[in-house]
Short mmCIF file of C-alpha atoms and ligand atoms in Angstrom, two decimals:
data_model
loop_
_atom_site.label_atom_id
_atom_site.label_comp_id
_atom_site.label_asym_id
_atom_site.label_seq_id
_atom_site.Cartn_x
_atom_site.Cartn_y
_atom_site.Cartn_z
CA MET L 1 -77.14 122.94 -87.00
CA THR L 2 -74.25 120.53 -87.47
CA VAL L 3 -72.93 118.59 -84.54
CA ARG L 4 -69.18 119.02 -84.28
CA ARG L 5 -67.33 115.76 -84.72
CA THR L 6 -64.90 114.77 -81.97
CA VAL L 7 -62.52 111.88 -81.40
CA PRO L 8 -61.22 111.68 -77.83
CA PHE L 9 -57.59 110.86 -77.07
CA VAL L 10 -58.75 107.95 -74.90
CA ASP L 11 -62.17 106.55 -73.99
CA LEU L 12 -62.00 104.71 -70.68
CA GLY L 13 -65.81 104.48 -70.64
CA TRP L 14 -65.70 101.85 -73.39
CA GLN L 15 -63.77 99.48 -71.08
CA THR L 16 -65.74 100.36 -67.98
CA ARG L 17 -69.07 99.62 -69.63
CA ARG L 18 -67.90 96.15 -70.66
CA ILE L 19 -66.99 95.02 -67.15
CA ARG L 20 -69.40 97.13 -65.12
CA GLU L 21 -71.42 94.24 -63.68
CA GLU L 22 -68.29 92.34 -62.73
CA THR L 23 -66.61 95.33 -61.10
CA ASP L 24 -69.78 96.38 -59.27
CA ALA L 25 -70.09 92.89 -57.77
CA ALA L 26 -66.37 92.61 -56.96
CA ILE L 27 -66.29 96.06 -55.31
CA ALA L 28 -69.40 95.14 -53.31
CA ARG L 29 -67.61 92.04 -51.99
CA VAL L 30 -64.66 94.14 -50.82
CA ILE L 31 -67.05 96.51 -49.06
CA ASP L 32 -69.01 93.63 -47.49
CA ASP L 33 -65.74 92.14 -46.21
CA SER L 34 -64.35 95.54 -45.12
CA ALA L 35 -61.09 94.39 -46.76
CA PHE L 36 -60.08 97.82 -47.95
CA ILE L 37 -56.28 97.67 -47.89
CA LEU L 38 -54.37 94.64 -49.26
CA GLY L 39 -56.53 91.64 -48.22
CA ALA L 40 -57.94 88.82 -50.34
CA ALA L 41 -58.90 90.83 -53.44
CA ALA L 42 -55.45 92.44 -53.63
CA GLU L 43 -53.68 89.11 -53.02
CA ASP L 44 -55.76 87.34 -55.67
CA PHE L 45 -54.72 89.99 -58.16
CA GLU L 46 -51.05 89.79 -57.15
CA ARG L 47 -51.11 86.03 -57.78
CA ALA L 48 -52.96 86.38 -61.10
CA PHE L 49 -50.69 89.14 -62.40
CA ALA L 50 -47.50 87.32 -61.37
CA ASP L 51 -48.73 84.23 -63.26
CA TYR L 52 -49.74 86.33 -66.26
CA CYS L 53 -46.27 87.91 -66.44
CA GLY L 54 -44.46 84.63 -65.79
CA VAL L 55 -42.82 86.03 -62.67
CA ARG L 56 -42.67 84.41 -59.24
CA HIS L 57 -43.66 87.39 -57.08
CA CYS L 58 -45.93 90.41 -57.46
CA LEU L 59 -46.55 93.07 -54.81
CA GLY L 60 -49.34 95.60 -55.19
CA VAL L 61 -48.33 99.13 -54.22
CA GLY L 62 -49.79 102.62 -54.28
CA ASN L 63 -48.74 103.70 -57.79
CA GLY L 64 -46.12 103.12 -60.48
CA THR L 65 -43.68 105.73 -59.25
CA ASP L 66 -43.64 104.13 -55.80
CA ALA L 67 -43.13 100.73 -57.46
CA LEU L 68 -39.93 101.96 -59.13
CA GLU L 69 -38.73 103.69 -55.98
CA LEU L 70 -39.43 100.65 -53.77
CA ALA L 71 -37.63 98.37 -56.24
CA LEU L 72 -34.53 100.60 -56.15
CA GLU L 73 -34.66 100.98 -52.37
CA ALA L 74 -35.01 97.22 -51.87
CA ALA L 75 -31.94 96.67 -54.05
CA GLY L 76 -30.01 99.01 -51.75
CA VAL L 77 -29.54 101.67 -54.42
CA GLY L 78 -28.82 105.11 -52.99
CA ASP L 79 -26.15 107.70 -52.31
CA GLY L 80 -23.18 107.52 -54.64
CA ASP L 81 -24.86 105.07 -57.01
CA GLU L 82 -25.59 105.80 -60.66
CA VAL L 83 -28.72 104.67 -62.46
CA ILE L 84 -28.76 104.81 -66.26
CA LEU L 85 -32.10 105.67 -67.86
CA PRO L 86 -33.39 106.98 -71.20
CA ALA L 87 -33.89 110.75 -71.52
CA ASN L 88 -37.22 110.40 -73.35
CA THR L 89 -39.05 108.65 -70.51
CA PHE L 90 -41.81 110.07 -68.29
CA ALA L 91 -40.43 112.14 -65.40
CA ALA L 92 -41.46 109.45 -62.88
CA THR L 93 -38.54 107.17 -63.79
CA ALA L 94 -36.05 109.93 -62.98
CA GLU L 95 -38.01 110.95 -59.87
CA ALA L 96 -37.75 107.45 -58.41
CA VAL L 97 -33.98 107.39 -59.00
CA THR L 98 -33.50 110.83 -57.47
CA ARG L 99 -35.74 110.10 -54.47
CA VAL L 100 -33.63 107.13 -53.36
CA GLY L 101 -30.59 109.41 -53.44
CA ALA L 102 -28.96 107.97 -56.55
CA GLN L 103 -27.68 109.92 -59.55
CA PRO L 104 -29.75 109.67 -62.76
CA VAL L 105 -27.48 109.22 -65.79
CA LEU L 106 -29.47 110.01 -68.90
CA VAL L 107 -28.76 108.41 -72.26
CA ASP L 108 -30.28 108.90 -75.69
CA CYS L 109 -32.89 106.74 -77.42
CA THR L 110 -33.07 105.14 -80.85
CA ASP L 111 -35.70 105.68 -83.55
CA ASP L 112 -37.96 103.05 -82.01
CA TYR L 113 -38.02 105.29 -78.86
CA LEU L 114 -36.25 102.65 -76.74
CA ILE L 115 -33.07 103.20 -74.75
CA SER L 116 -29.91 103.27 -76.88
CA VAL L 117 -27.75 100.26 -76.04
CA GLU L 118 -24.67 102.14 -77.31
CA GLY L 119 -25.61 105.03 -75.07
CA VAL L 120 -25.75 102.64 -72.11
CA ALA L 121 -22.34 101.16 -72.98
CA ASP L 122 -20.82 104.67 -73.09
CA ALA L 123 -22.44 105.70 -69.80
CA LEU L 124 -21.26 102.71 -67.73
CA THR L 125 -18.89 103.58 -64.85
CA SER L 126 -17.70 101.81 -61.73
CA ARG L 127 -20.61 103.49 -59.91
CA THR L 128 -23.34 102.13 -62.22
CA ARG L 129 -25.68 99.99 -60.10
CA VAL L 130 -28.81 99.87 -62.27
CA VAL L 131 -30.03 100.29 -65.82
CA ALA L 132 -33.68 101.29 -66.06
CA ALA L 133 -35.10 99.67 -69.19
CA VAL L 134 -38.22 101.68 -69.98
CA HIS L 135 -40.69 99.84 -72.21
CA LEU L 136 -41.88 103.09 -73.73
CA TYR L 137 -45.20 103.41 -75.61
CA GLY L 138 -45.92 99.65 -75.28
CA GLN L 139 -42.92 97.69 -76.54
CA ALA L 140 -40.12 96.13 -74.55
CA ALA L 141 -36.61 97.53 -74.44
CA PRO L 142 -33.91 95.04 -75.58
CA VAL L 143 -33.26 93.72 -72.06
CA GLU L 144 -31.19 90.68 -73.15
CA VAL L 145 -28.90 92.93 -75.22
CA LEU L 146 -28.55 95.31 -72.26
CA ARG L 147 -27.64 92.33 -70.08
CA ASP L 148 -24.77 91.41 -72.42
CA VAL L 149 -23.51 94.99 -72.28
CA VAL L 150 -23.80 95.65 -68.53
CA GLY L 151 -22.92 92.19 -67.20
CA GLU L 152 -24.40 90.36 -64.21
CA ASP L 153 -23.42 92.87 -61.53
CA VAL L 154 -25.63 95.68 -62.79
CA LEU L 155 -29.31 95.34 -61.90
CA ILE L 156 -31.81 95.67 -64.74
CA LEU L 157 -34.96 97.45 -63.54
CA GLU L 158 -37.83 97.41 -66.01
CA ASP L 159 -40.16 100.40 -66.09
CA ALA L 160 -43.13 98.40 -67.34
CA ALA L 161 -45.75 101.10 -66.77
CA GLN L 162 -46.67 101.33 -70.47
CA SER L 163 -46.26 97.69 -71.46
CA GLN L 164 -48.75 95.42 -69.68
CA GLY L 165 -49.14 92.34 -71.86
CA ALA L 166 -46.31 93.16 -74.27
CA ARG L 167 -43.95 90.32 -75.14
CA ARG L 168 -40.32 90.17 -76.16
CA ASN L 169 -39.05 86.90 -77.64
CA GLY L 170 -42.16 85.25 -76.20
CA MET L 171 -41.69 86.54 -72.65
CA ARG L 172 -43.85 89.17 -70.99
CA ALA L 173 -42.57 92.64 -70.27
CA GLY L 174 -42.10 92.94 -66.54
CA GLY L 175 -40.45 89.52 -66.41
CA LEU L 176 -37.37 90.23 -68.54
CA GLY L 177 -35.01 91.85 -66.03
CA ASP L 178 -34.18 91.49 -62.33
CA ILE L 179 -37.10 93.49 -60.97
CA SER L 180 -39.80 95.65 -62.50
CA GLY L 181 -42.21 98.38 -61.57
CA THR L 182 -45.52 98.90 -63.29
CA SER L 183 -48.38 101.38 -63.01
CA PHE L 184 -52.12 100.81 -63.08
CA TYR L 185 -52.94 104.50 -63.54
CA PRO L 186 -56.42 104.45 -65.16
CA GLY L 187 -55.15 105.28 -68.64
CA LYS L 188 -52.53 102.50 -68.80
CA ASN L 189 -53.29 99.31 -70.76
CA LEU L 190 -54.28 97.69 -67.46
CA GLY L 191 -55.79 100.52 -65.42
CA ALA L 192 -57.39 100.66 -61.98
CA PHE L 193 -60.20 102.95 -60.80
CA GLY L 194 -57.60 105.20 -59.17
CA ASP L 195 -53.88 105.09 -58.45
CA ALA L 196 -52.20 101.68 -58.16
CA GLY L 197 -48.98 99.93 -59.15
CA ALA L 198 -46.95 96.77 -58.64
CA VAL L 199 -43.43 95.44 -58.24
CA LEU L 200 -42.57 92.12 -59.93
CA THR L 201 -39.51 89.97 -59.31
CA ASP L 202 -38.28 86.37 -59.22
CA ASP L 203 -35.81 87.27 -56.47
CA ALA L 204 -37.04 86.10 -53.06
CA ALA L 205 -34.87 88.56 -51.10
CA LEU L 206 -36.01 91.59 -53.13
CA PHE L 207 -39.61 90.41 -52.80
CA ASP L 208 -39.27 90.10 -49.03
CA THR L 209 -37.77 93.58 -48.70
CA VAL L 210 -40.36 95.31 -50.92
CA ARG L 211 -43.12 93.52 -49.00
CA LYS L 212 -41.81 95.11 -45.80
CA LEU L 213 -40.96 98.52 -47.22
CA ARG L 214 -44.45 99.05 -48.67
CA ASN L 215 -46.09 98.35 -45.31
CA HIS L 216 -44.24 100.28 -42.58
CA GLY L 217 -41.22 98.03 -42.62
CA GLY L 218 -42.78 94.72 -41.63
CA ALA L 219 -44.55 91.77 -43.18
CA ALA L 220 -46.89 91.56 -40.17
CA LYS L 221 -48.69 94.19 -38.13
CA TYR L 222 -46.48 95.97 -35.56
CA GLU L 223 -43.37 94.29 -36.89
CA HIS L 224 -41.02 97.10 -37.97
CA SER L 225 -37.72 95.56 -38.98
CA LEU L 226 -37.04 98.29 -41.59
CA VAL L 227 -37.84 101.99 -41.82
CA GLY L 228 -40.64 101.50 -44.30
CA ARG L 229 -43.47 103.59 -45.62
CA ASN L 230 -47.07 103.26 -46.66
CA SER L 231 -47.63 102.26 -50.30
CA ARG L 232 -50.17 99.46 -50.55
CA LEU L 233 -52.74 98.22 -53.06
CA ASP L 234 -56.37 98.86 -52.09
CA GLY L 235 -58.72 95.87 -52.09
CA ILE L 236 -61.09 97.70 -54.43
CA GLN L 237 -58.29 98.31 -56.93
CA GLY L 238 -57.23 94.66 -56.70
CA ALA L 239 -60.81 93.59 -57.47
CA VAL L 240 -61.06 95.95 -60.46
CA LEU L 241 -57.65 94.90 -61.80
CA SER L 242 -58.54 91.19 -61.62
CA ALA L 243 -61.71 91.85 -63.61
CA LYS L 244 -59.78 93.82 -66.23
CA LEU L 245 -56.83 91.41 -66.43
CA ALA L 246 -59.17 88.80 -67.90
CA HIS L 247 -59.71 91.14 -70.88
CA LEU L 248 -56.18 92.49 -71.28
CA ASP L 249 -55.05 90.27 -74.17
CA GLU L 250 -58.27 90.91 -76.10
CA TRP L 251 -58.02 94.67 -75.51
CA ASN L 252 -54.34 94.75 -76.49
CA GLN L 253 -55.25 92.93 -79.72
CA LEU L 254 -57.78 95.68 -80.47
CA ARG L 255 -54.96 98.23 -79.98
CA ARG L 256 -52.74 96.28 -82.39
CA ASP L 257 -55.59 96.13 -84.93
CA ALA L 258 -56.03 99.90 -84.60
CA ALA L 259 -52.27 100.39 -85.07
CA ASP L 260 -52.39 98.30 -88.27
CA ARG L 261 -55.26 100.46 -89.50
CA TYR L 262 -53.35 103.70 -88.85
CA ALA L 263 -50.35 102.24 -90.68
CA GLU L 264 -52.54 101.47 -93.67
CA LEU L 265 -54.11 104.92 -93.65
CA LEU L 266 -50.90 106.92 -93.08
CA GLY L 267 -48.12 104.69 -94.36
CA ARG L 268 -48.00 105.96 -97.92
CA ASP L 269 -47.15 109.53 -96.88
CA GLU L 270 -43.44 109.84 -96.30
CA ARG L 271 -43.88 112.95 -94.13
CA VAL L 272 -45.36 110.73 -91.41
CA GLN L 273 -42.88 108.55 -89.49
CA LEU L 274 -44.82 105.55 -88.26
CA PRO L 275 -43.87 103.69 -85.05
CA LEU L 276 -41.17 101.04 -85.51
CA VAL L 277 -41.59 97.65 -83.86
CA ALA L 278 -38.22 96.27 -82.77
CA GLU L 279 -37.26 92.73 -83.78
CA GLY L 280 -38.68 90.13 -81.36
CA ASN L 281 -41.33 92.46 -79.94
CA GLU L 282 -45.09 92.15 -79.67
CA HIS L 283 -46.14 95.78 -79.20
CA VAL L 284 -49.22 96.69 -77.14
CA PHE L 285 -49.52 100.30 -78.35
CA HIS L 286 -50.13 102.03 -75.06
CA LEU L 287 -49.53 105.09 -77.24
CA TYR L 288 -49.54 105.43 -81.02
CA VAL L 289 -46.75 107.93 -81.65
CA VAL L 290 -45.90 109.32 -85.08
CA ARG L 291 -43.39 112.00 -86.04
CA VAL L 292 -44.33 114.84 -88.36
CA PRO L 293 -42.78 118.09 -89.59
CA GLU L 294 -44.19 121.31 -88.06
CA ARG L 295 -45.63 119.32 -85.19
CA ASP L 296 -47.19 122.24 -83.31
CA ARG L 297 -49.13 123.35 -86.39
CA VAL L 298 -50.31 119.76 -86.92
CA LEU L 299 -51.41 119.48 -83.31
CA ALA L 300 -53.38 122.72 -83.59
CA GLY L 301 -55.03 121.46 -86.79
CA LEU L 302 -56.07 118.23 -85.09
CA ALA L 303 -57.46 120.16 -82.11
CA ASP L 304 -59.44 122.44 -84.48
CA ALA L 305 -61.00 119.33 -86.01
CA GLY L 306 -62.07 118.04 -82.57
CA ILE L 307 -59.36 115.37 -82.36
CA GLY L 308 -57.64 114.73 -79.03
CA ALA L 309 -53.91 114.24 -79.59
CA GLY L 310 -51.01 114.44 -77.15
CA ILE L 311 -47.24 114.75 -76.83
CA HIS L 312 -45.42 112.10 -74.82
CA TYR L 313 -43.41 113.97 -73.76
CA PRO L 314 -42.99 117.67 -74.60
CA ALA L 315 -39.45 117.78 -73.17
CA PRO L 316 -36.86 115.11 -72.40
CA VAL L 317 -35.99 114.68 -68.74
CA HIS L 318 -32.75 116.73 -68.86
CA LEU L 319 -34.62 119.80 -70.14
CA LEU L 320 -37.24 119.73 -67.36
CA PRO L 321 -36.69 122.40 -64.70
CA ALA L 322 -36.73 119.76 -61.93
CA PHE L 323 -33.74 118.00 -63.49
CA GLY L 324 -31.71 121.10 -64.33
CA PHE L 325 -29.40 120.01 -61.50
CA LEU L 326 -28.08 117.27 -63.80
CA GLY L 327 -26.35 119.98 -65.81
CA ARG L 328 -27.16 118.38 -69.17
CA GLY L 329 -27.92 121.24 -71.51
CA SER L 330 -29.78 121.50 -74.77
CA GLY L 331 -28.00 119.53 -77.51
CA SER L 332 -26.55 116.93 -75.13
CA LEU L 333 -29.06 114.18 -76.05
CA PRO L 334 -29.91 115.07 -79.64
CA ARG L 335 -32.19 112.24 -80.67
CA ALA L 336 -34.47 112.58 -77.64
CA GLU L 337 -34.56 116.35 -78.19
CA GLN L 338 -35.42 116.03 -81.88
CA HIS L 339 -38.16 113.48 -81.14
CA ALA L 340 -39.67 115.80 -78.53
CA ARG L 341 -40.10 118.41 -81.29
CA GLU L 342 -41.67 116.01 -83.81
CA ILE L 343 -43.82 113.48 -81.92
CA VAL L 344 -47.62 113.37 -81.83
CA SER L 345 -49.66 110.71 -80.05
CA LEU L 346 -52.83 109.94 -82.00
CA PRO L 347 -56.08 108.70 -80.39
CA MET L 348 -55.52 105.05 -79.39
CA TYR L 349 -57.68 102.82 -77.20
CA PRO L 350 -59.59 99.58 -77.45
CA GLY L 351 -62.94 100.54 -78.94
CA ILE L 352 -61.75 103.28 -81.31
CA THR L 353 -63.72 102.83 -84.53
CA ALA L 354 -62.32 102.45 -88.04
CA ASP L 355 -64.43 105.45 -88.99
CA ASP L 356 -62.85 107.63 -86.30
CA GLN L 357 -59.38 106.49 -87.33
CA GLN L 358 -60.13 107.37 -90.93
CA TYR L 359 -61.22 110.85 -89.82
CA VAL L 360 -58.01 111.25 -87.75
CA ALA L 361 -55.82 110.11 -90.67
CA GLU L 362 -57.57 112.29 -93.25
CA THR L 363 -57.36 115.30 -90.97
CA LEU L 364 -53.69 114.69 -90.22
CA LEU L 365 -52.80 114.37 -93.91
CA SER L 366 -54.78 117.45 -94.85
CA VAL L 367 -53.19 119.71 -92.20
CA LEU L 368 -49.65 118.52 -92.97
C1 PLP E 1 -47.25 106.20 -65.79
C2 PLP E 1 -45.79 106.00 -65.76
C3 PLP E 1 -45.07 105.93 -64.55
C4 PLP E 1 -45.65 106.30 -63.22
O1 PLP E 1 -46.79 105.67 -62.84
P1 PLP E 1 -47.77 106.36 -61.76
O2 PLP E 1 -48.69 105.25 -61.42
O3 PLP E 1 -48.45 107.49 -62.46
O4 PLP E 1 -46.97 106.80 -60.61
C5 PLP E 1 -43.72 105.64 -64.61
N1 PLP E 1 -43.10 105.43 -65.78
C6 PLP E 1 -43.74 105.51 -66.96
C7 PLP E 1 -42.98 105.25 -68.22
C8 PLP E 1 -45.10 105.80 -66.99
O5 PLP E 1 -45.74 105.89 -68.16
#
């Protein structure tokens, strides 16, 4: 009997095993202290992550979608305001915009999967309040170029959910714009043991408002100066995130090494479009996305060979039923639509072996 070979899409167990003693001890301390919500472990992580990103303030919240929504709400974005965002992002970016009452204005992407600066320039109106720079797949959008195009009066919100540790021109993603939201969903480059997220900003007023909004509208118990909500970081998640943060650079380097290996294995075949790294960027390969002809047949071939592959994402935001109200039909954002038909995300995680990557590459080339 032959054992069927498999390569998972991600292997979170590899990370967990490496820090298990640390996380067990840190979680035990949170339990011993009964410091379950915010508290010392969460605050220690907020400090450490702010320092890591080179940003003055970090606030731990419930998840990445809340982080984006709280950032927009704190900036006073709402009814009648327009927020420009790329059509090829995860639905959460558009959800956050819609939930604060603002109008999502979708623009196309470029071949590196980042927001099109020309698209942003064309979409600007007198109602534009924010541009959401999504650092998709693990590299930073060209925030400084966007700044030149939109001017100082438009807020730049970074969606840094896929880019923990990435750098652009030497600065960390999450610290490039006015305010950023990130996600510590377990599969992200820095992942918690459950849902978690954070807002980062240098702006003291935005920091103060998010701090209140996330905790029933007040910085202290029973102070309710704003109509807030409940979106806070758990102590246990803070403890886990601190333990993992210490390994983030090393684990991102393993992702970059794996990306180099894929490029070596696949680069000679012109049917495979490898990921492009934009000038000035240090990519952290949250996802390793290639484009291929007959994508669905390729995906089926990979699945038959026991290889976990994905599509991020199967449809651009304007073609999702939830965002039909935007009235942007098929053909309106051609590059994002074409990419959605051609992209495949190959297995990518710290700990993937050269042998497994060779099997993935050989299988991909043989099914093409
Ligand atoms: C994961 C993700 C989010 C949302 O984060 P959650 O923690 O799942 O709410 C937002 N934007 C992008 C680009 C993401 O990848």
